Amino acid sequence: MSKSGMVVLAALLAVLMMSALAVIYSKNYSRSIFIEIERHERALDQYEVEWGQMQLELSTLAEQNRVEAIAKQRLKLVIPPRESIIYIKP
């Protein structure tokens, strides 16, 4: 084989090695990105569970019976007699 043929072969081998390394790097990078996406999806699922729990807690805390009971117990509020209630029409 001639000297120019050896140079071409060496260049092709170098290009082949760089290509193989680029494939390995991109495969590793895509795996790490996939792992990060999975981690974020698990966190999102956990946030959605917490959001649902907070919505349930909010609806429980805002129930009229509960608010009325707390107003009577803690604030000593009473419902005024019917004759002292003034209705305002819009």
Coordinates of C-alpha atoms in Angstrom, one line a residue:
M1 CA 0.0 0.0 0.0
S2 CA 1.3 3.4 -0.9
K3 CA 2.0 6.2 1.6
S4 CA -1.0 8.3 0.4
G5 CA -3.2 5.2 0.8
M6 CA -2.0 4.8 4.4
V7 CA -2.8 8.5 5.1
V8 CA -6.3 8.1 3.7
L9 CA -6.8 5.0 5.8
A10 CA -5.5 6.7 8.9
A11 CA -7.8 9.7 8.2
L12 CA -10.8 7.3 7.7
L13 CA -9.9 5.5 11.0
A14 CA -9.7 8.8 12.8
V15 CA -13.1 9.9 11.4
L16 CA -14.6 6.5 12.3
M17 CA -13.3 6.8 15.9
M18 CA -14.6 10.4 16.2
S19 CA -18.0 9.2 14.8
A20 CA -18.1 6.3 17.3
L21 CA -17.2 8.6 20.2
A22 CA -19.9 11.1 19.1
V23 CA -22.5 8.3 19.0
I24 CA -21.4 7.2 22.5
Y25 CA -21.6 10.7 23.8
S26 CA -25.0 11.4 22.3
K27 CA -26.4 8.1 23.6
N28 CA -25.1 8.9 27.1
Y29 CA -26.5 12.4 26.9
S30 CA -29.9 11.3 25.8
R31 CA -30.0 8.7 28.6
S32 CA -29.2 11.4 31.2
I33 CA -31.8 13.7 29.7
F34 CA -34.4 10.9 29.8
I35 CA -33.5 10.2 33.5
E36 CA -33.9 13.9 34.3
I37 CA -37.3 14.0 32.5
E38 CA -38.4 11.0 34.5
R39 CA -37.3 12.6 37.7
H40 CA -39.3 15.8 36.8
E41 CA -42.4 13.7 35.9
R42 CA -42.3 12.0 39.3
A43 CA -42.0 15.4 41.0
L44 CA -44.9 16.6 38.9
D45 CA -47.0 13.6 40.0
Q46 CA -46.2 14.3 43.6
Y47 CA -47.1 18.0 43.2
E48 CA -50.4 17.0 41.6
V49 CA -51.1 14.7 44.6
E50 CA -50.3 17.5 47.0
W51 CA -52.5 19.9 45.0
G52 CA -55.5 17.5 45.2
Q53 CA -54.9 17.1 49.0
M54 CA -54.8 20.9 49.4
Q55 CA -58.0 21.3 47.3
L56 CA -59.7 18.8 49.5
E57 CA -58.4 20.5 52.7
L58 CA -59.5 23.9 51.4
S59 CA -63.0 22.6 50.7
T60 CA -63.1 21.0 54.1
L61 CA -61.9 24.2 55.9
A62 CA -64.3 26.4 53.9
E63 CA -67.5 24.5 54.7
Q64 CA -70.2 26.8 56.0
N65 CA -70.9 24.6 59.0
R66 CA -67.3 24.6 60.1
V67 CA -66.9 28.4 59.6
E68 CA -70.1 29.0 61.5
A69 CA -69.0 26.7 64.4
I70 CA -65.7 28.5 64.6
A71 CA -67.4 31.9 64.5
K72 CA -69.6 30.8 67.4
Q73 CA -66.9 29.1 69.5
R74 CA -63.8 31.3 69.0
L75 CA -65.3 34.7 68.2
K76 CA -68.5 34.3 70.2
L77 CA -70.6 35.5 67.3
V78 CA -74.3 34.9 67.2
I79 CA -76.9 34.9 64.4
P80 CA -78.9 38.1 64.7
P81 CA -82.7 37.9 65.2
R82 CA -84.6 37.9 61.9
E83 CA -86.2 41.3 62.6
S84 CA -82.8 43.0 63.0
I85 CA -81.5 41.8 59.5
I86 CA -81.7 44.5 56.8
Y87 CA -81.8 43.3 53.2
I88 CA -80.5 45.6 50.5
K89 CA -81.7 45.1 47.0
P90 CA -79.3 45.8 44.2

